[in-house]
PDB file of C-alpha atoms in Angstrom:
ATOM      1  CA  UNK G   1    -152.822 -17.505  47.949  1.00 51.00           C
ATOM      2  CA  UNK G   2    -149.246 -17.952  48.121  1.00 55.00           C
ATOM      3  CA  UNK G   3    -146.973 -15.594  50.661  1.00 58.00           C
ATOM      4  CA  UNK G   4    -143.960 -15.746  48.061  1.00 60.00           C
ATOM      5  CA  UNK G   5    -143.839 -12.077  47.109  1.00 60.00           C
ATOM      6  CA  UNK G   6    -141.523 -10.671  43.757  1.00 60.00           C
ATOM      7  CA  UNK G   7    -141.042  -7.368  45.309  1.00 58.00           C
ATOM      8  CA  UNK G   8    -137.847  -8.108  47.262  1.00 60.00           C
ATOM      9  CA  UNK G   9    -136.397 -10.545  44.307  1.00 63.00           C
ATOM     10  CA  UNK G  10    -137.061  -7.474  41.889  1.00 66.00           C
ATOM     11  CA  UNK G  11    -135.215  -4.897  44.602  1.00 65.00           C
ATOM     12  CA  UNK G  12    -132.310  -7.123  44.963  1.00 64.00           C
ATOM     13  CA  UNK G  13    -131.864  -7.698  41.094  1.00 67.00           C
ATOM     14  CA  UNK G  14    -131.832  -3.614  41.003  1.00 74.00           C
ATOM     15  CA  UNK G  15    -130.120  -2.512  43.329  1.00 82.00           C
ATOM     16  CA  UNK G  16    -126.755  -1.671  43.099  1.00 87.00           C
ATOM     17  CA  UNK G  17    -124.232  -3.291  44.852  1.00 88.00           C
ATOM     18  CA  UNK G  18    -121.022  -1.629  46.249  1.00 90.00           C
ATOM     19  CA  UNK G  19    -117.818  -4.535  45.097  1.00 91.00           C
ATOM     20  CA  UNK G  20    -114.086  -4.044  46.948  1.00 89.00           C
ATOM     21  CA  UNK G  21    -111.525  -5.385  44.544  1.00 89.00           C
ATOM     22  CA  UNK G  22    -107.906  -6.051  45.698  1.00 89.00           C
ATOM     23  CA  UNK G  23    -104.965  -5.155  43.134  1.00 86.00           C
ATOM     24  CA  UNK G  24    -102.380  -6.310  45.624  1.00 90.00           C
ATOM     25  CA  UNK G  25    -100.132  -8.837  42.947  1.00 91.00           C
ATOM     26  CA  UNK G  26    -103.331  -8.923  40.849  1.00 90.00           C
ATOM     27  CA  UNK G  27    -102.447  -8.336  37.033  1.00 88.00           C
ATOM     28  CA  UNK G  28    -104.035  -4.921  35.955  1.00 84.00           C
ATOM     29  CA  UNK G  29    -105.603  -6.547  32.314  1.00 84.00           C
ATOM     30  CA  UNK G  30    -107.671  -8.978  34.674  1.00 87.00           C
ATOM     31  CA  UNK G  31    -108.505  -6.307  37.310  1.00 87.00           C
ATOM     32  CA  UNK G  32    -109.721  -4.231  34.754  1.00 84.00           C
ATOM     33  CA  UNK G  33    -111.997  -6.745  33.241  1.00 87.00           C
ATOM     34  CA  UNK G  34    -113.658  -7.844  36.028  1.00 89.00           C
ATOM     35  CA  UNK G  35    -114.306  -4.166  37.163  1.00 87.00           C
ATOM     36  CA  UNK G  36    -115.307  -3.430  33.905  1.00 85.00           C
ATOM     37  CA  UNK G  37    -118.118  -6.261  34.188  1.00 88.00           C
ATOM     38  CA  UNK G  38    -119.031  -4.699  37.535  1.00 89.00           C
ATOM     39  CA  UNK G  39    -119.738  -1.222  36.231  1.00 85.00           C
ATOM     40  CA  UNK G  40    -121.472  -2.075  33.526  1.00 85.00           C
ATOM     41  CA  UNK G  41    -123.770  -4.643  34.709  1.00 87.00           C
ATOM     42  CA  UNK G  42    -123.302  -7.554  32.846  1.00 89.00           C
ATOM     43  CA  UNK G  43    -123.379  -9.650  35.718  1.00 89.00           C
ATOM     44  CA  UNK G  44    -127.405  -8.893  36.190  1.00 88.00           C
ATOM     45  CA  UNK G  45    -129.987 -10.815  34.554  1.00 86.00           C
ATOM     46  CA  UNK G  46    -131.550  -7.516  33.552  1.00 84.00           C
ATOM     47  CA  UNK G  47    -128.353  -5.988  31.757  1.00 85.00           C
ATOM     48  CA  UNK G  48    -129.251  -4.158  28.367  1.00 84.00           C
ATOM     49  CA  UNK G  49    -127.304  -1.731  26.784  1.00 82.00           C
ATOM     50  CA  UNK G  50    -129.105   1.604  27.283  1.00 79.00           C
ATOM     51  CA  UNK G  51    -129.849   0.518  30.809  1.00 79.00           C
ATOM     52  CA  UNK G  52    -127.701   2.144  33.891  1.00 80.00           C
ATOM     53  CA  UNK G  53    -127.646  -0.515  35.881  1.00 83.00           C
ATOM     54  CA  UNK G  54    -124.444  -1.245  36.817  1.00 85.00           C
ATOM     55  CA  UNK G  55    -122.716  -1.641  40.480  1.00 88.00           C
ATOM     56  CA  UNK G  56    -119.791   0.494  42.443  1.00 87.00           C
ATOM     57  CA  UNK G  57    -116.604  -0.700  42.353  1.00 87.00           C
ATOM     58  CA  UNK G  58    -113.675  -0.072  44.830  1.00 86.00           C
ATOM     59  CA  UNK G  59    -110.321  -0.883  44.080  1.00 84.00           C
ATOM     60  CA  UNK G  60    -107.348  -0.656  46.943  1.00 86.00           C
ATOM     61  CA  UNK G  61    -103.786  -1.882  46.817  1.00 85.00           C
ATOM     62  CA  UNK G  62    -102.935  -0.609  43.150  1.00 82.00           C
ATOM     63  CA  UNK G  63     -99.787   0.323  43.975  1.00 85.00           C
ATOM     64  CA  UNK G  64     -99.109  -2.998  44.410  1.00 87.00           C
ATOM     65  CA  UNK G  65     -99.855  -4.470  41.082  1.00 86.00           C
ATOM     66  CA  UNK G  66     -98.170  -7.118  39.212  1.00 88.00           C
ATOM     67  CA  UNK G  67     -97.155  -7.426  35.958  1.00 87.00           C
ATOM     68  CA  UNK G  68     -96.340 -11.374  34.821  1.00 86.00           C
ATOM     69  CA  UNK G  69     -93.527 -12.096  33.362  1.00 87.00           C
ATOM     70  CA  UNK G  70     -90.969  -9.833  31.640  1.00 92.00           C
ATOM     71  CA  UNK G  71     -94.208  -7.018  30.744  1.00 90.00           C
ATOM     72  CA  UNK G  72     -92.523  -4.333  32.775  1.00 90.00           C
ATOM     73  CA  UNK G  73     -89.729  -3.675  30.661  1.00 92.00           C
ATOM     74  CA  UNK G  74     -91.989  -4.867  27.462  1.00 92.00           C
ATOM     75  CA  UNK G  75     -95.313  -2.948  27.669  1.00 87.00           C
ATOM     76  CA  UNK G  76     -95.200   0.121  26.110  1.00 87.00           C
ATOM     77  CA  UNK G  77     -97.728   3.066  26.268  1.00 82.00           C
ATOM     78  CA  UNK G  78     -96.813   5.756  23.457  1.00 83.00           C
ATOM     79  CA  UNK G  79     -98.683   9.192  22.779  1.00 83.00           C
ATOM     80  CA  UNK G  80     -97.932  11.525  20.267  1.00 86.00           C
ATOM     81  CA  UNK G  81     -98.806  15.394  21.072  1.00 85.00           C
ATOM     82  CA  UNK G  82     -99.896  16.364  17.899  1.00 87.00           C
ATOM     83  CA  UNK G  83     -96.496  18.273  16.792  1.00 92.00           C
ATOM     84  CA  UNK G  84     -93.644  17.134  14.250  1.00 93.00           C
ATOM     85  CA  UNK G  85     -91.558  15.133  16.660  1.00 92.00           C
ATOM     86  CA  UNK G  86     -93.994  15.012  19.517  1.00 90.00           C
ATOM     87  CA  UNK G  87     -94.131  11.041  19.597  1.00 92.00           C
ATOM     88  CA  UNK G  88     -93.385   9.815  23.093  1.00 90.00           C
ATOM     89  CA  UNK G  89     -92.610   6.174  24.456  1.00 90.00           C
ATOM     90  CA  UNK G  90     -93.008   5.381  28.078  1.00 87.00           C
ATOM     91  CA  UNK G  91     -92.329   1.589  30.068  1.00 89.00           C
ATOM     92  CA  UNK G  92     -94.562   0.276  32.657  1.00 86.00           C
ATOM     93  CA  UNK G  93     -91.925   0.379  34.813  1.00 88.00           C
ATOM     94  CA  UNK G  94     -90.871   3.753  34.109  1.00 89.00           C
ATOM     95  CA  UNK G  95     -94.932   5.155  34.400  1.00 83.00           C
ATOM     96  CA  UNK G  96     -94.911   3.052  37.661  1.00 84.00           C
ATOM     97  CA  UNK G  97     -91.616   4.504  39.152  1.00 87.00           C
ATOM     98  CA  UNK G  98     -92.814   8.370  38.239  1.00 87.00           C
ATOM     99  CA  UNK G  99     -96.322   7.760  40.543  1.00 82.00           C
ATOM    100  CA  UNK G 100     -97.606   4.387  41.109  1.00 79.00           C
ATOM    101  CA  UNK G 101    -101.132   5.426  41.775  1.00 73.00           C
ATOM    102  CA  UNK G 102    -101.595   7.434  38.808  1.00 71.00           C
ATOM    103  CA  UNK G 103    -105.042   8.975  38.291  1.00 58.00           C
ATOM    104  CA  UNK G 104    -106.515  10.549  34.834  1.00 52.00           C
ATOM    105  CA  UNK G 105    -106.007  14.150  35.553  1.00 52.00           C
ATOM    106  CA  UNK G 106    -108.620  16.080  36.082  1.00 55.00           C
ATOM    107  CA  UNK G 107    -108.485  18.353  32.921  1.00 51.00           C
ATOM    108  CA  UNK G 108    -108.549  15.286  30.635  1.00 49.00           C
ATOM    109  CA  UNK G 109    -111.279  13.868  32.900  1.00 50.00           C
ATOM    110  CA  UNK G 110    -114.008  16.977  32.495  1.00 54.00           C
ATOM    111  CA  UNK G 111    -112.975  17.167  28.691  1.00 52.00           C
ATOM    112  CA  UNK G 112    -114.076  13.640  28.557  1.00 50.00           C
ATOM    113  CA  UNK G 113    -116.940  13.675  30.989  1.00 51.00           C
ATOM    114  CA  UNK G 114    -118.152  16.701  29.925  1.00 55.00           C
ATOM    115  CA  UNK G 115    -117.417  18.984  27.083  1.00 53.00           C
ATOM    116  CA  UNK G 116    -117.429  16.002  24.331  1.00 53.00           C
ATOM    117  CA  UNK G 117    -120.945  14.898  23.407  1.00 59.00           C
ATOM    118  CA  UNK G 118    -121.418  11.703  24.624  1.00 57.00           C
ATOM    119  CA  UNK G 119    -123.747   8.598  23.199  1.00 63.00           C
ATOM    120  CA  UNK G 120    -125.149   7.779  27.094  1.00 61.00           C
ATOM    121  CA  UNK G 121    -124.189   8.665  30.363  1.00 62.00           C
ATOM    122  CA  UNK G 122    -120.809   7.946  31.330  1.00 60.00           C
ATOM    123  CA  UNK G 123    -121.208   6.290  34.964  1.00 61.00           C
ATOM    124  CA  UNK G 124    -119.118   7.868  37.879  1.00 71.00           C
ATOM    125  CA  UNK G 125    -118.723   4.682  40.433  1.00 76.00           C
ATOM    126  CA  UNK G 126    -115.291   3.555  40.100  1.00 74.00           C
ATOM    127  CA  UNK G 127    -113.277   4.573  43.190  1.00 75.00           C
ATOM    128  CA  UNK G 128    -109.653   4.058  43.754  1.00 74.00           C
ATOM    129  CA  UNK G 129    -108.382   4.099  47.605  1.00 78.00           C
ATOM    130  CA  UNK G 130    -104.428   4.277  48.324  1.00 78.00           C
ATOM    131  CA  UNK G 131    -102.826   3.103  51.736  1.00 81.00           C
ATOM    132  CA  UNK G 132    -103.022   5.881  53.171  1.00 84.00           C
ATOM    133  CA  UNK G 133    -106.654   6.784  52.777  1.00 83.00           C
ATOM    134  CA  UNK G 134    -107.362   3.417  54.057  1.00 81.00           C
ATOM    135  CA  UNK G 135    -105.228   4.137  57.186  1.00 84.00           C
ATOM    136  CA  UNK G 136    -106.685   7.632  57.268  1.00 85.00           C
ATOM    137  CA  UNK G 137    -110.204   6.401  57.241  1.00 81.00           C
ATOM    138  CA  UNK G 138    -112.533   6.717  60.732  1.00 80.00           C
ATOM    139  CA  UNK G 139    -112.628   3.524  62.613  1.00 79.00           C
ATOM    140  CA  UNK G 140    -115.446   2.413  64.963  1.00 78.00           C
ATOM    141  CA  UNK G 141    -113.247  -0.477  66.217  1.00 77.00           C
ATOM    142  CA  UNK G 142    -109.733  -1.239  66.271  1.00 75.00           C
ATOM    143  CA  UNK G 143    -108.141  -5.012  66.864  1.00 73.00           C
ATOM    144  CA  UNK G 144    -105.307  -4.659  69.322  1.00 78.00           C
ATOM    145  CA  UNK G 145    -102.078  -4.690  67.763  1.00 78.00           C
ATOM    146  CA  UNK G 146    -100.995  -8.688  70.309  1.00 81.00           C
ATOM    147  CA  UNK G 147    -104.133  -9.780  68.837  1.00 71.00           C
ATOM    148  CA  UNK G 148    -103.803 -13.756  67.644  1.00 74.00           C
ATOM    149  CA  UNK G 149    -106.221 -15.755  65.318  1.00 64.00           C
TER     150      UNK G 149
END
C-alpha cells in the first residue's frame, strides 16, 4: 500500500488559480493573448471546450501600455452606427488620449452578457485595477518610505 494519494494532484489541476498580469510597456496584442489562455484554460491538462475551467486574471498598469513602433498613429479602430454616413475612424492614440483605461460600458456589456442567447457561459473573471485602486486598496503592512534593498 502506497501513501501517494491523487486527491490533492486532482484538486490542484481544478482549482482555479487567481494570475496578476502587468501591462506596464507590455504590448496589448500579447497581453491579451496570454490572458486569453488564462481564462480559458488552455494551460490545464484537463482543458476541453465545454468545460469551465479556466483561471482569474488581474491586469494593473494598463494605462501604461505600449504600442511598438509607429502603431499609435497607424492602428485604426472604425465603427459604423448603422446610419448613411455614420462610419467613424478613431487612432490609438486618439482612443488613448480621450480615457486611457477604457472599459466596455456597461449597456453594451449586459446586451452581450445577457440579453443575446449565448452558445455557453460567458466567464466573468477578468478584472482590471487602475493606480488608484491599487493605492486605494487596505494594507496590512506598509514598507517605510527610507526603506533600502
Amino acid at each position: 500500500m502506497s501513501s501517494f494519494s491523487r486527491a490533492p494532484q486532482q484538486w490542484a489541476t481544478f482549482a482555479r488559480v487567481w494570475y496578476l498580469l502587468d501591462g506596464k510597456m507590455q504590448p496589448p496584442g500579447k497581453l491579451a493573448a496570454m490572458a486569453s489562455v488564462k481564462l480559458q484554460g488552455l494551460h490545464k491538462p484537463v482543458y476541453h471546450q465545454l468545460s469551465d475551467c479556466g483561471d482569474h486574471v488581474v491586469i494593473m498598469n494598463t494605462r501604461h501600455i505600449a504600442f511598438s513602433g509607429n502603431k499609435w498613429e497607424q492602428k485604426v479602430y472604425s465603427s459604423h452606427t448603422g446610419y448613411p454616413g455614420g462610419f467613424k475612424q478613431v487612432t490609438a492614440a486618439q482612443l488613448h488620449q480621450k480615457d486611457p483605461v477604457a472599459d466596455i460600458p456597461e449597456d453594451i456589456l449586459k446586451n452581450l452578457v445577457e440579453e443575446l442567447p449565448q452558445p455557453r457561459k460567458v466567464p466573468k473573471r477578468l478584472d482590471e485595477y487602475t493606480q488608484e485602486d491599487i493605492e486605494a486598496f487596505p494594507r496590512v503592512w506598509s514598507p517605510p518610505e527610507d526603506l533600502r534593498l
